[in-house]
């Protein structure tokens, strides 16, 4: 039984949205292998990568309404004050924006950064620029969620990338959310922006790796101010 438990702990579940893609890659591997045998192994590697891309691991999320938790796995690409997208109706004043870039090897299941209730969902068509570019926040296709929390409304924006062509949203208006709850998925490389109201102090720095549902990216009600980091 201990061996079986060890195997279960190593094998990460695949999100149901990934099943058609994994199956498609495997079928393509069989066809390519029938044409030219070495291509089967190339296809098999790509099939394993596809399964890895759509992994959906369990996460241990801090349950503290004063903390904002990372909504995505990836690299923190921006921490600055920015005016939120107009479609979110969060006003014209700058808010703390923390951006997290997901490459094709990151887990792409997105999670709610805080406990609250969804008050608005706004989808906007756009371009497919490199999601790591700052202008991608304004020009790329995106889906925005507004969540009413203990500290006011926050914005979470799913942004398509250079390769990403599909943004999936799992939630609906007026739906309650817990911190760390799954809210969506973006296929094949993308970015998430989170907009936080006054009183939030960032707890991450540009270049830092974040884990969805676990990494604390900001804190409310702290007198410590912004976190200063040093590369070593």
PDB file of C-alpha atoms in Angstrom:
ATOM      1  CA  UNK A   1       0.000   0.000   0.000  1.00  0.00           C
ATOM      2  CA  UNK A   2       2.883   2.359   0.750  1.00  0.00           C
ATOM      3  CA  UNK A   3       4.218   1.767  -2.785  1.00  0.00           C
ATOM      4  CA  UNK A   4       0.806   2.573  -4.285  1.00  0.00           C
ATOM      5  CA  UNK A   5       0.559   5.736  -2.192  1.00  0.00           C
ATOM      6  CA  UNK A   6       4.007   6.789  -3.387  1.00  0.00           C
ATOM      7  CA  UNK A   7       2.949   6.280  -7.005  1.00  0.00           C
ATOM      8  CA  UNK A   8      -0.249   8.298  -6.458  1.00  0.00           C
ATOM      9  CA  UNK A   9       1.774  11.128  -4.919  1.00  0.00           C
ATOM     10  CA  UNK A  10       4.098  11.264  -7.932  1.00  0.00           C
ATOM     11  CA  UNK A  11       1.407  11.076 -10.631  1.00  0.00           C
ATOM     12  CA  UNK A  12      -0.304  14.458 -11.007  1.00  0.00           C
ATOM     13  CA  UNK A  13      -3.918  14.457 -12.261  1.00  0.00           C
ATOM     14  CA  UNK A  14      -4.650  15.872 -15.716  1.00  0.00           C
ATOM     15  CA  UNK A  15      -7.368  18.497 -16.017  1.00  0.00           C
ATOM     16  CA  UNK A  16     -10.354  17.234 -18.027  1.00  0.00           C
ATOM     17  CA  UNK A  17      -9.833  20.035 -20.588  1.00  0.00           C
ATOM     18  CA  UNK A  18      -6.578  18.344 -21.552  1.00  0.00           C
ATOM     19  CA  UNK A  19      -7.960  14.878 -22.331  1.00  0.00           C
ATOM     20  CA  UNK A  20      -8.812  15.603 -26.016  1.00  0.00           C
ATOM     21  CA  UNK A  21      -5.375  17.114 -26.614  1.00  0.00           C
ATOM     22  CA  UNK A  22      -3.478  14.243 -24.989  1.00  0.00           C
ATOM     23  CA  UNK A  23      -5.546  11.726 -26.959  1.00  0.00           C
ATOM     24  CA  UNK A  24      -5.003  13.674 -30.180  1.00  0.00           C
ATOM     25  CA  UNK A  25      -1.236  13.807 -29.660  1.00  0.00           C
ATOM     26  CA  UNK A  26      -1.140  10.063 -28.984  1.00  0.00           C
ATOM     27  CA  UNK A  27      -3.177   9.190 -32.082  1.00  0.00           C
ATOM     28  CA  UNK A  28      -0.925  11.446 -34.155  1.00  0.00           C
ATOM     29  CA  UNK A  29       2.080   9.579 -32.704  1.00  0.00           C
ATOM     30  CA  UNK A  30       0.653   6.255 -33.849  1.00  0.00           C
ATOM     31  CA  UNK A  31      -0.005   7.582 -37.363  1.00  0.00           C
ATOM     32  CA  UNK A  32       3.466   9.126 -37.641  1.00  0.00           C
ATOM     33  CA  UNK A  33       5.032   5.910 -36.326  1.00  0.00           C
ATOM     34  CA  UNK A  34       3.206   3.916 -38.984  1.00  0.00           C
ATOM     35  CA  UNK A  35       4.684   6.220 -41.653  1.00  0.00           C
ATOM     36  CA  UNK A  36       8.191   6.376 -40.166  1.00  0.00           C
ATOM     37  CA  UNK A  37       8.915   4.502 -36.937  1.00  0.00           C
ATOM     38  CA  UNK A  38      11.285   7.045 -35.277  1.00  0.00           C
ATOM     39  CA  UNK A  39       8.525   9.678 -35.515  1.00  0.00           C
ATOM     40  CA  UNK A  40       6.467   7.641 -33.058  1.00  0.00           C
ATOM     41  CA  UNK A  41       8.961   8.402 -30.302  1.00  0.00           C
ATOM     42  CA  UNK A  42       8.941  12.094 -31.191  1.00  0.00           C
ATOM     43  CA  UNK A  43       5.167  12.072 -31.000  1.00  0.00           C
ATOM     44  CA  UNK A  44       5.231  10.169 -27.713  1.00  0.00           C
ATOM     45  CA  UNK A  45       7.499  12.803 -26.158  1.00  0.00           C
ATOM     46  CA  UNK A  46       5.094  15.510 -27.316  1.00  0.00           C
ATOM     47  CA  UNK A  47       2.181  13.516 -25.883  1.00  0.00           C
ATOM     48  CA  UNK A  48       3.911  13.338 -22.497  1.00  0.00           C
ATOM     49  CA  UNK A  49       4.594  17.080 -22.666  1.00  0.00           C
ATOM     50  CA  UNK A  50       0.923  17.728 -23.427  1.00  0.00           C
ATOM     51  CA  UNK A  51      -0.114  15.656 -20.405  1.00  0.00           C
ATOM     52  CA  UNK A  52       2.395  17.594 -18.303  1.00  0.00           C
ATOM     53  CA  UNK A  53       1.056  20.920 -19.596  1.00  0.00           C
ATOM     54  CA  UNK A  54      -2.513  20.085 -18.556  1.00  0.00           C
ATOM     55  CA  UNK A  55      -1.539  18.836 -15.089  1.00  0.00           C
ATOM     56  CA  UNK A  56      -3.793  19.944 -12.267  1.00  0.00           C
ATOM     57  CA  UNK A  57      -2.047  19.371  -8.922  1.00  0.00           C
ATOM     58  CA  UNK A  58      -3.602  19.909  -5.520  1.00  0.00           C
ATOM     59  CA  UNK A  59      -2.385  23.033  -3.726  1.00  0.00           C
ATOM     60  CA  UNK A  60      -2.317  24.045  -0.041  1.00  0.00           C
ATOM     61  CA  UNK A  61      -3.802  27.564   0.008  1.00  0.00           C
ATOM     62  CA  UNK A  62      -3.423  29.895   3.025  1.00  0.00           C
ATOM     63  CA  UNK A  63      -6.924  30.781   4.256  1.00  0.00           C
ATOM     64  CA  UNK A  64      -6.358  34.365   5.361  1.00  0.00           C
ATOM     65  CA  UNK A  65      -8.557  37.162   4.000  1.00  0.00           C
ATOM     66  CA  UNK A  66      -5.677  39.638   4.384  1.00  0.00           C
ATOM     67  CA  UNK A  67      -3.512  37.743   1.883  1.00  0.00           C
ATOM     68  CA  UNK A  68      -3.611  37.722  -1.911  1.00  0.00           C
ATOM     69  CA  UNK A  69      -2.395  34.407  -3.311  1.00  0.00           C
ATOM     70  CA  UNK A  70      -0.865  33.892  -6.743  1.00  0.00           C
ATOM     71  CA  UNK A  71      -3.544  33.036  -9.336  1.00  0.00           C
ATOM     72  CA  UNK A  72      -1.012  31.334 -11.627  1.00  0.00           C
ATOM     73  CA  UNK A  73       2.214  29.358 -11.787  1.00  0.00           C
ATOM     74  CA  UNK A  74       4.993  31.318 -13.432  1.00  0.00           C
ATOM     75  CA  UNK A  75       7.406  34.225 -13.226  1.00  0.00           C
ATOM     76  CA  UNK A  76       6.473  37.581 -11.738  1.00  0.00           C
ATOM     77  CA  UNK A  77       7.026  39.904 -14.701  1.00  0.00           C
ATOM     78  CA  UNK A  78       5.700  43.194 -13.311  1.00  0.00           C
ATOM     79  CA  UNK A  79       4.871  44.859  -9.982  1.00  0.00           C
ATOM     80  CA  UNK A  80       3.656  48.431 -10.481  1.00  0.00           C
ATOM     81  CA  UNK A  81       0.794  50.890 -10.212  1.00  0.00           C
ATOM     82  CA  UNK A  82      -1.365  50.747 -13.370  1.00  0.00           C
ATOM     83  CA  UNK A  83      -4.863  51.893 -14.350  1.00  0.00           C
ATOM     84  CA  UNK A  84      -7.043  48.756 -14.655  1.00  0.00           C
ATOM     85  CA  UNK A  85      -8.752  47.865 -17.967  1.00  0.00           C
ATOM     86  CA  UNK A  86     -11.880  49.948 -18.565  1.00  0.00           C
ATOM     87  CA  UNK A  87     -14.134  46.903 -19.008  1.00  0.00           C
ATOM     88  CA  UNK A  88     -13.581  45.914 -15.364  1.00  0.00           C
ATOM     89  CA  UNK A  89     -15.241  49.142 -14.138  1.00  0.00           C
ATOM     90  CA  UNK A  90     -12.717  49.488 -11.326  1.00  0.00           C
ATOM     91  CA  UNK A  91     -12.274  53.226 -11.841  1.00  0.00           C
ATOM     92  CA  UNK A  92      -9.611  55.375 -13.479  1.00  0.00           C
ATOM     93  CA  UNK A  93      -7.148  55.549 -10.589  1.00  0.00           C
ATOM     94  CA  UNK A  94      -4.003  53.390 -10.695  1.00  0.00           C
ATOM     95  CA  UNK A  95      -4.100  50.129  -8.746  1.00  0.00           C
ATOM     96  CA  UNK A  96      -1.320  47.763  -7.712  1.00  0.00           C
ATOM     97  CA  UNK A  97      -0.869  45.367 -10.633  1.00  0.00           C
ATOM     98  CA  UNK A  98       1.095  42.149 -10.247  1.00  0.00           C
ATOM     99  CA  UNK A  99       1.657  40.259 -13.503  1.00  0.00           C
ATOM    100  CA  UNK A 100       2.612  36.591 -13.726  1.00  0.00           C
ATOM    101  CA  UNK A 101       3.894  35.121 -16.996  1.00  0.00           C
ATOM    102  CA  UNK A 102       3.284  31.432 -17.695  1.00  0.00           C
ATOM    103  CA  UNK A 103       5.527  29.647 -20.176  1.00  0.00           C
ATOM    104  CA  UNK A 104       4.606  26.399 -21.934  1.00  0.00           C
ATOM    105  CA  UNK A 105       6.087  24.327 -19.090  1.00  0.00           C
ATOM    106  CA  UNK A 106       4.084  25.959 -16.288  1.00  0.00           C
ATOM    107  CA  UNK A 107       0.819  24.589 -14.927  1.00  0.00           C
ATOM    108  CA  UNK A 108      -1.915  26.653 -16.605  1.00  0.00           C
ATOM    109  CA  UNK A 109      -4.828  26.101 -14.227  1.00  0.00           C
ATOM    110  CA  UNK A 110      -5.733  29.520 -12.784  1.00  0.00           C
ATOM    111  CA  UNK A 111      -6.967  30.035  -9.217  1.00  0.00           C
ATOM    112  CA  UNK A 112      -8.765  32.725  -7.250  1.00  0.00           C
ATOM    113  CA  UNK A 113      -6.288  34.946  -5.360  1.00  0.00           C
ATOM    114  CA  UNK A 114      -8.750  35.774  -2.554  1.00  0.00           C
ATOM    115  CA  UNK A 115     -12.023  34.748  -0.992  1.00  0.00           C
ATOM    116  CA  UNK A 116     -14.994  36.709  -2.320  1.00  0.00           C
ATOM    117  CA  UNK A 117     -17.849  36.889  -4.818  1.00  0.00           C
ATOM    118  CA  UNK A 118     -17.652  37.469  -8.585  1.00  0.00           C
ATOM    119  CA  UNK A 119     -19.379  40.723  -9.521  1.00  0.00           C
ATOM    120  CA  UNK A 120     -18.323  41.040 -13.153  1.00  0.00           C
ATOM    121  CA  UNK A 121     -16.834  38.968 -15.998  1.00  0.00           C
ATOM    122  CA  UNK A 122     -15.713  40.843 -19.115  1.00  0.00           C
ATOM    123  CA  UNK A 123     -14.243  39.215 -22.232  1.00  0.00           C
ATOM    124  CA  UNK A 124     -12.386  41.344 -24.813  1.00  0.00           C
ATOM    125  CA  UNK A 125     -11.025  40.268 -28.199  1.00  0.00           C
ATOM    126  CA  UNK A 126      -7.543  41.369 -29.176  1.00  0.00           C
ATOM    127  CA  UNK A 127      -4.111  40.463 -30.513  1.00  0.00           C
ATOM    128  CA  UNK A 128      -1.788  37.591 -29.606  1.00  0.00           C
ATOM    129  CA  UNK A 129       1.461  39.355 -28.753  1.00  0.00           C
ATOM    130  CA  UNK A 130       4.125  37.840 -26.524  1.00  0.00           C
ATOM    131  CA  UNK A 131       2.339  37.813 -23.138  1.00  0.00           C
ATOM    132  CA  UNK A 132       5.550  38.844 -21.357  1.00  0.00           C
ATOM    133  CA  UNK A 133       5.440  42.262 -23.068  1.00  0.00           C
ATOM    134  CA  UNK A 134       3.868  45.027 -20.998  1.00  0.00           C
ATOM    135  CA  UNK A 135       1.640  46.152 -23.894  1.00  0.00           C
ATOM    136  CA  UNK A 136       0.041  42.702 -23.966  1.00  0.00           C
ATOM    137  CA  UNK A 137      -2.128  43.816 -21.037  1.00  0.00           C
ATOM    138  CA  UNK A 138      -3.840  46.351 -23.296  1.00  0.00           C
ATOM    139  CA  UNK A 139      -3.661  44.788 -26.760  1.00  0.00           C
ATOM    140  CA  UNK A 140      -4.071  41.038 -26.291  1.00  0.00           C
ATOM    141  CA  UNK A 141      -7.248  39.007 -26.085  1.00  0.00           C
ATOM    142  CA  UNK A 142      -8.279  38.773 -22.450  1.00  0.00           C
ATOM    143  CA  UNK A 143     -10.941  37.765 -19.961  1.00  0.00           C
ATOM    144  CA  UNK A 144     -11.347  39.832 -16.812  1.00  0.00           C
ATOM    145  CA  UNK A 145     -12.979  38.900 -13.516  1.00  0.00           C
ATOM    146  CA  UNK A 146     -13.915  41.297 -10.730  1.00  0.00           C
ATOM    147  CA  UNK A 147     -14.081  39.746  -7.257  1.00  0.00           C
ATOM    148  CA  UNK A 148     -15.640  41.533  -4.300  1.00  0.00           C
ATOM    149  CA  UNK A 149     -13.506  40.826  -1.228  1.00  0.00           C
ATOM    150  CA  UNK A 150     -13.201  41.969   2.375  1.00  0.00           C
ATOM    151  CA  UNK A 151     -10.805  44.707   1.197  1.00  0.00           C
ATOM    152  CA  UNK A 152     -12.812  45.860  -1.823  1.00  0.00           C
ATOM    153  CA  UNK A 153     -13.013  44.774  -5.431  1.00  0.00           C
ATOM    154  CA  UNK A 154      -9.996  43.172  -7.103  1.00  0.00           C
ATOM    155  CA  UNK A 155      -9.441  42.388 -10.765  1.00  0.00           C
ATOM    156  CA  UNK A 156      -8.028  39.178 -12.225  1.00  0.00           C
ATOM    157  CA  UNK A 157      -7.300  39.255 -15.960  1.00  0.00           C
ATOM    158  CA  UNK A 158      -6.486  36.172 -18.044  1.00  0.00           C
ATOM    159  CA  UNK A 159      -4.400  37.295 -21.036  1.00  0.00           C
ATOM    160  CA  UNK A 160      -3.762  35.213 -24.156  1.00  0.00           C
ATOM    161  CA  UNK A 161      -0.185  34.955 -25.422  1.00  0.00           C
ATOM    162  CA  UNK A 162       1.786  34.421 -28.604  1.00  0.00           C
ATOM    163  CA  UNK A 163       0.859  30.736 -28.792  1.00  0.00           C
ATOM    164  CA  UNK A 164      -2.283  30.726 -26.617  1.00  0.00           C
ATOM    165  CA  UNK A 165      -5.509  30.830 -28.594  1.00  0.00           C
ATOM    166  CA  UNK A 166      -8.118  29.844 -26.029  1.00  0.00           C
ATOM    167  CA  UNK A 167      -9.018  31.333 -22.643  1.00  0.00           C
ATOM    168  CA  UNK A 168     -11.311  29.169 -20.502  1.00  0.00           C
ATOM    169  CA  UNK A 169     -13.304  30.553 -17.580  1.00  0.00           C
ATOM    170  CA  UNK A 170     -14.859  28.100 -15.106  1.00  0.00           C
ATOM    171  CA  UNK A 171     -16.870  30.561 -12.994  1.00  0.00           C
ATOM    172  CA  UNK A 172     -19.957  32.775 -13.332  1.00  0.00           C
ATOM    173  CA  UNK A 173     -21.236  36.143 -12.024  1.00  0.00           C
ATOM    174  CA  UNK A 174     -22.460  36.179  -8.393  1.00  0.00           C
ATOM    175  CA  UNK A 175     -20.628  32.927  -7.691  1.00  0.00           C
ATOM    176  CA  UNK A 176     -18.822  32.774  -4.325  1.00  0.00           C
ATOM    177  CA  UNK A 177     -15.151  31.806  -4.352  1.00  0.00           C
ATOM    178  CA  UNK A 178     -12.619  30.578  -1.849  1.00  0.00           C
ATOM    179  CA  UNK A 179      -8.965  31.561  -2.107  1.00  0.00           C
ATOM    180  CA  UNK A 180      -7.190  29.004  -4.276  1.00  0.00           C
ATOM    181  CA  UNK A 181     -10.352  27.799  -6.005  1.00  0.00           C
ATOM    182  CA  UNK A 182      -9.934  27.001  -9.717  1.00  0.00           C
ATOM    183  CA  UNK A 183     -11.302  29.792 -11.930  1.00  0.00           C
ATOM    184  CA  UNK A 184      -9.990  29.006 -15.412  1.00  0.00           C
ATOM    185  CA  UNK A 185      -7.267  27.836 -17.754  1.00  0.00           C
ATOM    186  CA  UNK A 186      -5.343  29.297 -20.694  1.00  0.00           C
ATOM    187  CA  UNK A 187      -3.952  26.980 -23.350  1.00  0.00           C
ATOM    188  CA  UNK A 188      -0.251  27.075 -24.256  1.00  0.00           C
ATOM    189  CA  UNK A 189       1.556  30.074 -22.769  1.00  0.00           C
ATOM    190  CA  UNK A 190      -0.029  33.209 -21.374  1.00  0.00           C
ATOM    191  CA  UNK A 191      -0.220  35.708 -18.500  1.00  0.00           C
ATOM    192  CA  UNK A 192      -2.366  36.749 -15.561  1.00  0.00           C
ATOM    193  CA  UNK A 193      -2.687  40.262 -14.144  1.00  0.00           C
ATOM    194  CA  UNK A 194      -4.125  40.879 -10.704  1.00  0.00           C
ATOM    195  CA  UNK A 195      -5.248  44.399  -9.736  1.00  0.00           C
ATOM    196  CA  UNK A 196      -5.391  45.137  -6.013  1.00  0.00           C
ATOM    197  CA  UNK A 197      -6.954  48.163  -4.269  1.00  0.00           C
ATOM    198  CA  UNK A 198      -5.363  50.608  -1.870  1.00  0.00           C
ATOM    199  CA  UNK A 199      -3.933  48.985   1.233  1.00  0.00           C
ATOM    200  CA  UNK A 200      -2.237  46.085  -0.547  1.00  0.00           C
ATOM    201  CA  UNK A 201       1.524  45.707  -0.171  1.00  0.00           C
ATOM    202  CA  UNK A 202       3.360  43.445  -2.642  1.00  0.00           C
ATOM    203  CA  UNK A 203       5.155  40.422  -1.224  1.00  0.00           C
ATOM    204  CA  UNK A 204       6.900  39.335  -4.424  1.00  0.00           C
ATOM    205  CA  UNK A 205       9.526  40.869  -6.692  1.00  0.00           C
ATOM    206  CA  UNK A 206      10.025  40.881 -10.466  1.00  0.00           C
ATOM    207  CA  UNK A 207      11.737  37.680 -11.583  1.00  0.00           C
ATOM    208  CA  UNK A 208      10.455  35.612  -8.662  1.00  0.00           C
ATOM    209  CA  UNK A 209       8.707  32.296  -9.314  1.00  0.00           C
ATOM    210  CA  UNK A 210       5.137  31.981  -8.048  1.00  0.00           C
ATOM    211  CA  UNK A 211       2.962  28.923  -7.447  1.00  0.00           C
ATOM    212  CA  UNK A 212      -0.781  29.215  -8.008  1.00  0.00           C
ATOM    213  CA  UNK A 213      -2.807  28.794  -4.839  1.00  0.00           C
ATOM    214  CA  UNK A 214       0.245  28.863  -2.565  1.00  0.00           C
ATOM    215  CA  UNK A 215       2.565  31.850  -3.059  1.00  0.00           C
ATOM    216  CA  UNK A 216       1.545  34.997  -1.170  1.00  0.00           C
ATOM    217  CA  UNK A 217       1.891  37.875  -3.645  1.00  0.00           C
ATOM    218  CA  UNK A 218       0.418  40.727  -1.556  1.00  0.00           C
ATOM    219  CA  UNK A 219      -0.841  41.513   1.928  1.00  0.00           C
ATOM    220  CA  UNK A 220      -3.437  43.921   3.277  1.00  0.00           C
ATOM    221  CA  UNK A 221      -3.183  45.815   6.542  1.00  0.00           C
ATOM    222  CA  UNK A 222       0.564  45.429   6.967  1.00  0.00           C
ATOM    223  CA  UNK A 223       2.752  48.361   7.986  1.00  0.00           C
ATOM    224  CA  UNK A 224       5.862  46.668   6.612  1.00  0.00           C
ATOM    225  CA  UNK A 225       5.489  48.131   3.130  1.00  0.00           C
ATOM    226  CA  UNK A 226       6.768  46.545  -0.059  1.00  0.00           C
ATOM    227  CA  UNK A 227       9.139  43.610   0.082  1.00  0.00           C
ATOM    228  CA  UNK A 228      12.712  44.294  -1.064  1.00  0.00           C
ATOM    229  CA  UNK A 229      14.581  41.352  -2.563  1.00  0.00           C
ATOM    230  CA  UNK A 230      18.205  40.689  -3.463  1.00  0.00           C
ATOM    231  CA  UNK A 231      19.442  38.333  -6.177  1.00  0.00           C
ATOM    232  CA  UNK A 232      22.106  35.935  -4.904  1.00  0.00           C
TER     233      UNK A 232
END
